[in-house]
Short mmCIF file of C-alpha atoms and ligand atoms in Angstrom, two decimals:
data_model
loop_
_atom_site.label_atom_id
_atom_site.label_comp_id
_atom_site.label_asym_id
_atom_site.label_seq_id
_atom_site.Cartn_x
_atom_site.Cartn_y
_atom_site.Cartn_z
CA MET A 120 -1.56 31.26 18.93
CA ALA A 121 -3.14 29.13 22.25
CA SER A 122 -0.98 26.38 23.54
CA SER A 123 -2.04 23.34 22.90
CA PRO A 124 -4.64 21.70 25.77
CA PRO A 125 -3.44 19.26 28.81
CA LEU A 126 -5.01 15.57 28.48
CA HIS A 127 -8.41 15.46 27.34
CA LEU A 128 -10.51 15.42 30.85
CA PRO A 129 -13.24 13.03 29.40
CA LEU A 130 -10.54 9.93 28.05
CA LEU A 131 -8.42 10.93 31.42
CA LEU A 132 -11.15 9.96 33.24
CA LEU A 133 -12.91 6.75 30.72
CA LEU A 134 -9.16 5.17 30.78
CA LEU A 135 -8.37 5.61 35.15
CA PRO A 136 -9.95 2.56 35.95
CA ILE A 137 -8.07 0.16 33.16
CA LEU A 138 -4.67 2.35 34.06
CA LEU A 139 -5.77 1.54 37.80
CA LEU A 140 -6.37 -1.99 36.73
CA PHE A 141 -2.88 -2.53 34.89
CA SER A 142 -0.41 -0.69 36.86
CA GLY A 143 -2.07 -0.55 40.09
CA ALA A 144 -0.94 2.74 41.07
CA ALA A 145 -2.26 6.25 40.06
CA PRO A 146 -1.71 7.27 36.35
CA THR A 147 0.88 9.93 35.37
CA ALA A 148 0.07 12.79 33.50
CA SER A 149 2.69 12.35 30.49
CA SER A 150 0.32 9.54 29.11
CA SER A 151 0.42 8.73 25.30
CA HIS A 152 -2.43 9.99 23.75
CA LEU A 153 -2.85 6.36 22.06
CA LEU A 154 -4.69 3.70 23.96
CA TYR A 155 -2.20 1.26 22.23
CA ASN A 156 1.32 0.52 21.47
CA GLU A 157 2.68 1.70 17.40
CA LYS A 158 5.52 -0.32 15.84
CA LEU A 159 7.24 1.15 12.40
CA THR A 160 7.96 -1.68 10.29
CA HIS A 161 10.23 -1.15 7.31
CA LEU A 162 9.29 -3.95 4.40
CA HIS A 163 11.28 -3.92 0.93
CA PHE A 164 9.39 -6.03 -2.56
CA PHE A 165 8.99 -5.55 -5.60
CA PHE A 166 5.35 -5.56 -7.62
CA HIS A 167 5.09 -7.36 -10.64
CA GLU A 168 2.35 -6.36 -13.24
CA ILE A 169 1.48 -7.71 -16.44
CA TYR A 170 -0.67 -6.47 -18.36
CA GLY A 171 -2.20 -7.80 -22.38
CA GLY A 172 -1.70 -11.56 -23.02
CA PRO A 173 -3.09 -13.97 -21.34
CA ASN A 174 -1.35 -13.93 -18.45
CA ALA A 175 -2.37 -10.50 -17.43
CA SER A 176 -2.57 -9.72 -14.00
CA THR A 177 -4.08 -6.20 -14.70
CA ILE A 178 -6.44 -5.82 -17.18
CA THR A 179 -8.67 -2.57 -18.79
CA VAL A 180 -12.88 -2.52 -17.32
CA VAL A 181 -13.40 0.69 -18.91
CA ASN A 182 -12.33 2.24 -21.85
CA PRO A 183 -13.07 6.44 -22.24
CA PRO A 184 -14.97 7.57 -25.39
CA ASN A 185 -13.64 6.81 -28.57
CA THR A 186 -10.93 5.11 -27.56
CA THR A 187 -8.87 1.92 -26.18
CA SER A 188 -5.67 3.37 -24.47
CA TYR A 189 -4.97 2.69 -20.84
CA THR A 190 -3.21 6.40 -20.61
CA ALA A 191 -6.48 8.04 -21.58
CA LEU A 192 -8.12 10.21 -18.66
CA GLY A 193 -11.10 8.21 -17.81
CA SER A 194 -9.64 4.62 -18.03
CA ILE A 195 -10.10 2.26 -15.43
CA GLY A 196 -8.05 -0.51 -14.51
CA VAL A 197 -8.25 -3.88 -11.96
CA GLY A 198 -5.60 -6.34 -11.12
CA GLU A 199 -4.29 -8.99 -9.10
CA ASN A 200 -0.76 -8.38 -9.49
CA TYR A 201 2.20 -10.02 -7.91
CA LEU A 202 4.14 -8.88 -4.94
CA ARG A 203 7.37 -10.76 -4.88
CA GLU A 204 10.84 -11.11 -3.13
CA GLY A 205 12.70 -9.61 -6.32
CA ALA A 206 12.62 -7.99 -9.79
CA GLU A 207 13.01 -11.31 -12.04
CA LEU A 208 9.72 -13.10 -12.65
CA GLY A 209 9.99 -16.29 -10.88
CA SER A 210 11.30 -14.40 -7.19
CA LYS A 211 9.92 -15.55 -4.11
CA LEU A 212 5.90 -14.93 -4.06
CA LEU A 213 5.29 -12.41 -0.79
CA GLY A 214 1.80 -11.88 -1.92
CA ARG A 215 -0.84 -10.26 -3.52
CA ALA A 216 -1.62 -6.39 -5.18
CA HIS A 217 -5.14 -6.74 -5.68
CA GLU A 218 -5.44 -2.70 -7.75
CA LEU A 219 -7.58 0.01 -8.53
CA ALA A 220 -6.53 2.52 -10.88
CA VAL A 221 -7.78 5.39 -12.86
CA ALA A 222 -5.96 7.42 -15.09
CA ALA A 223 -6.53 10.75 -14.13
CA SER A 224 -5.03 13.42 -15.43
CA LEU A 225 -5.33 15.59 -19.07
CA GLY A 226 -1.93 16.32 -19.86
CA THR A 227 1.18 13.76 -20.13
CA PRO A 228 2.51 11.91 -17.91
CA THR A 229 -0.28 9.96 -17.22
CA ALA A 230 -1.20 10.16 -13.29
CA TYR A 231 -3.23 7.63 -12.22
CA LEU A 232 -5.42 7.03 -8.65
CA SER A 233 -4.45 4.53 -7.77
CA LEU A 234 -5.85 2.43 -4.58
CA PHE A 235 -3.86 -0.53 -3.77
CA ASN A 236 -4.27 -4.00 -1.42
CA PHE A 237 -1.29 -5.36 -1.14
CA PHE A 238 -2.00 -9.24 0.61
CA PHE A 239 0.59 -10.60 1.92
CA THR A 240 0.96 -14.64 2.01
CA ALA A 241 4.38 -15.74 2.93
CA GLY A 242 6.84 -15.38 6.04
CA GLU A 243 6.13 -13.28 9.32
CA TYR A 244 3.42 -11.29 7.30
CA ASN A 245 0.73 -14.54 6.25
CA GLY A 246 -3.04 -13.16 6.03
CA SER A 247 -2.07 -9.33 6.85
CA SER A 248 -2.95 -6.02 4.98
CA ILE A 249 -2.13 -2.69 3.90
CA SER A 250 -3.87 -0.64 2.08
CA ILE A 251 -2.70 2.46 0.09
CA PHE A 252 -4.19 5.12 -1.68
CA GLY A 253 -2.25 7.86 -3.73
CA ARG A 254 -1.11 9.25 -7.28
CA ALA A 255 0.94 7.17 -9.16
CA VAL A 256 3.00 8.19 -12.53
CA LEU A 257 5.41 5.91 -13.77
CA THR A 258 8.26 7.95 -14.85
CA GLU A 259 8.63 9.54 -11.11
CA VAL A 260 9.46 7.93 -7.05
CA MET A 261 6.28 7.56 -6.23
CA ASP A 262 4.87 8.44 -2.29
CA ARG A 263 1.91 7.58 -1.54
CA ALA A 264 0.25 7.06 2.00
CA ILE A 265 -0.47 3.86 3.48
CA ILE A 266 -4.08 4.41 4.90
CA GLY A 267 -4.71 1.00 6.88
CA GLY A 268 -4.30 -2.00 7.31
CA SER A 269 -5.35 -5.67 8.81
CA GLY A 270 -4.09 -8.49 10.76
CA LYS A 271 -0.28 -7.48 12.37
CA PHE A 272 -0.91 -3.85 10.75
CA ARG A 273 -4.15 -3.26 12.07
CA MET A 274 -4.38 0.29 12.32
CA ALA A 275 -1.93 1.42 10.06
CA ARG A 276 -0.99 4.42 8.32
CA GLY A 277 2.71 5.48 6.60
CA TYR A 278 4.12 5.61 3.45
CA THR A 279 5.24 3.73 0.35
CA LEU A 280 8.02 5.19 -1.66
CA SER A 281 8.11 2.95 -5.40
CA LYS A 282 9.73 3.24 -8.63
CA LEU A 283 9.63 1.82 -12.21
CA VAL A 284 12.71 -0.63 -12.02
CA ASN A 285 11.69 -2.82 -15.44
CA ARG A 286 9.23 -2.38 -18.29
CA THR A 287 9.56 -4.90 -20.99
CA VAL A 288 7.17 -4.65 -24.14
CA ALA A 289 6.87 -8.21 -26.09
CA GLY A 290 4.42 -7.96 -28.73
CA ASP A 291 0.87 -7.01 -27.13
CA VAL A 292 2.49 -8.07 -23.07
CA ILE A 293 3.82 -5.20 -20.77
CA PHE A 294 5.75 -6.39 -18.11
CA LEU A 295 6.11 -3.63 -15.54
CA VAL A 296 8.42 -4.03 -12.34
CA VAL A 297 8.25 -1.32 -9.60
CA GLU A 298 10.96 -1.76 -6.49
CA TYR A 299 8.64 -0.60 -3.13
CA ASP A 300 9.85 0.53 0.17
CA ALA A 301 6.49 0.64 2.65
CA TYR A 302 7.44 2.58 6.19
CA ILE A 303 4.08 1.29 7.87
CA TYR A 304 3.50 2.65 11.74
CA HIS A 305 0.70 0.13 13.09
CA MET A 306 -0.09 -1.92 16.01
CA ASP A 307 2.36 -3.45 17.94
CA ASP A 308 1.22 -7.11 19.33
C1 NAG B 1193 1.75 -17.46 -19.39
O1 NAG B 1193 2.09 -18.55 -18.26
C2 NAG B 1193 2.23 -19.83 -18.03
C3 NAG B 1193 2.60 -20.60 -17.09
O2 NAG B 1193 3.27 -19.80 -16.22
C4 NAG B 1193 3.47 -20.16 -19.34
O3 NAG B 1193 3.78 -21.40 -19.82
C5 NAG B 1193 3.10 -19.65 -20.33
O4 NAG B 1193 4.75 -19.02 -21.03
C6 NAG B 1193 2.79 -17.59 -20.20
N1 NAG B 1193 2.46 -16.78 -21.24
C7 NAG B 1193 3.11 -16.15 -21.87
C8 NAG B 1193 2.50 -15.45 -23.39
O5 NAG B 1193 3.95 -14.81 -21.18
C1 NAG B 1194 -16.08 10.01 -30.40
O1 NAG B 1194 -16.95 9.64 -31.91
C2 NAG B 1194 -17.45 10.19 -32.50
C3 NAG B 1194 -17.67 10.36 -33.68
O2 NAG B 1194 -16.46 10.86 -34.42
C4 NAG B 1194 -18.27 11.52 -32.29
O3 NAG B 1194 -19.42 12.23 -32.90
C5 NAG B 1194 -17.86 12.46 -30.45
O4 NAG B 1194 -18.16 13.41 -30.16
C6 NAG B 1194 -16.67 11.33 -30.28
N1 NAG B 1194 -17.10 11.80 -28.87
C7 NAG B 1194 -16.51 12.15 -27.82
C8 NAG B 1194 -16.45 12.43 -26.13
O5 NAG B 1194 -14.85 12.55 -28.04
C1 NAG B 1195 -0.31 -18.95 5.11
O1 NAG B 1195 -1.48 -18.42 5.73
C2 NAG B 1195 -2.28 -19.52 5.37
C3 NAG B 1195 -3.84 -19.77 6.13
O2 NAG B 1195 -3.52 -19.61 7.71
C4 NAG B 1195 -1.96 -20.71 5.38
O3 NAG B 1195 -2.75 -21.65 4.50
C5 NAG B 1195 -0.77 -21.04 4.26
O4 NAG B 1195 0.20 -22.51 4.26
C6 NAG B 1195 0.47 -20.18 5.23
N1 NAG B 1195 1.18 -19.78 4.16
C7 NAG B 1195 2.81 -19.69 4.20
C8 NAG B 1195 3.71 -19.70 3.03
O5 NAG B 1195 3.03 -20.01 5.37
C1 NAG B 1196 13.36 -6.88 -17.48
O1 NAG B 1196 12.31 -8.16 -17.45
C2 NAG B 1196 12.24 -8.82 -17.90
C3 NAG B 1196 11.28 -9.93 -18.77
O2 NAG B 1196 11.69 -10.75 -16.79
C4 NAG B 1196 13.95 -9.52 -18.05
O3 NAG B 1196 14.35 -10.37 -19.40
C5 NAG B 1196 14.78 -8.97 -18.30
O4 NAG B 1196 16.39 -9.19 -17.95
C6 NAG B 1196 14.20 -7.58 -17.23
N1 NAG B 1196 15.48 -6.03 -16.88
C7 NAG B 1196 15.91 -6.24 -15.82
C8 NAG B 1196 17.26 -4.65 -16.08
O5 NAG B 1196 16.05 -6.81 -15.25
#
């Protein structure tokens, strides 16, 4: 195996005037490949979803042929769900979880192909968002990628670990609570 090449030369030449401007000294070859400082933020919160009934936060928008089952291959759901501080229904609202989920498995348990944008509306991260993509199986600990972000979370990458902590069925209404830990590497401002 060849060893990794030294610092990318055109990039270094491009950066040279900037480095000189800010440091007033010659740059060293040990500088980072990143053009910005990164920081790691850990967030812990709860995702609340209501399916069915007058207060539904997620609806099925596409049914596969001959079935209305939301677990059948090809069923597509769209939602604006809630991000809250705690697992209880009335817990403090932290943001909204815009969701697109496709039931995408031939067997059981159902695996969803999920795409989320978590938009925070409270506290330090009000107005910032993270985008999450990956496989979701509600009976397992879900490990999904953070593929980007906005506001304070610009240039975000990382992962979320989440698990279902409450599933309550009342008539045609299903209430789901998923506990989230998000580990986000992002631009430090
Ligand atoms: C829907 O939400 C309203 C307002 O929060 C509440 O009064 C009502 O009980 C809810 N209905 C159901 C079926 O949960
Ligand atoms: C749907 O049901 C109809 C009538 O039973 C049947 O002819 C058709 O093949 C079914 N389609 C699929 C995709 O299963
Ligand atoms: C969040 O930001 C919006 C837009 O700047 C502002 O209107 C709102 O009051 C803020 N909410 C909180 C809880 O700080
Ligand atoms: C699950 O949610 C329901 C409806 O809010 C609540 O009554 C119940 O206590 C919750 N269960 C747990 C284990 O948190």
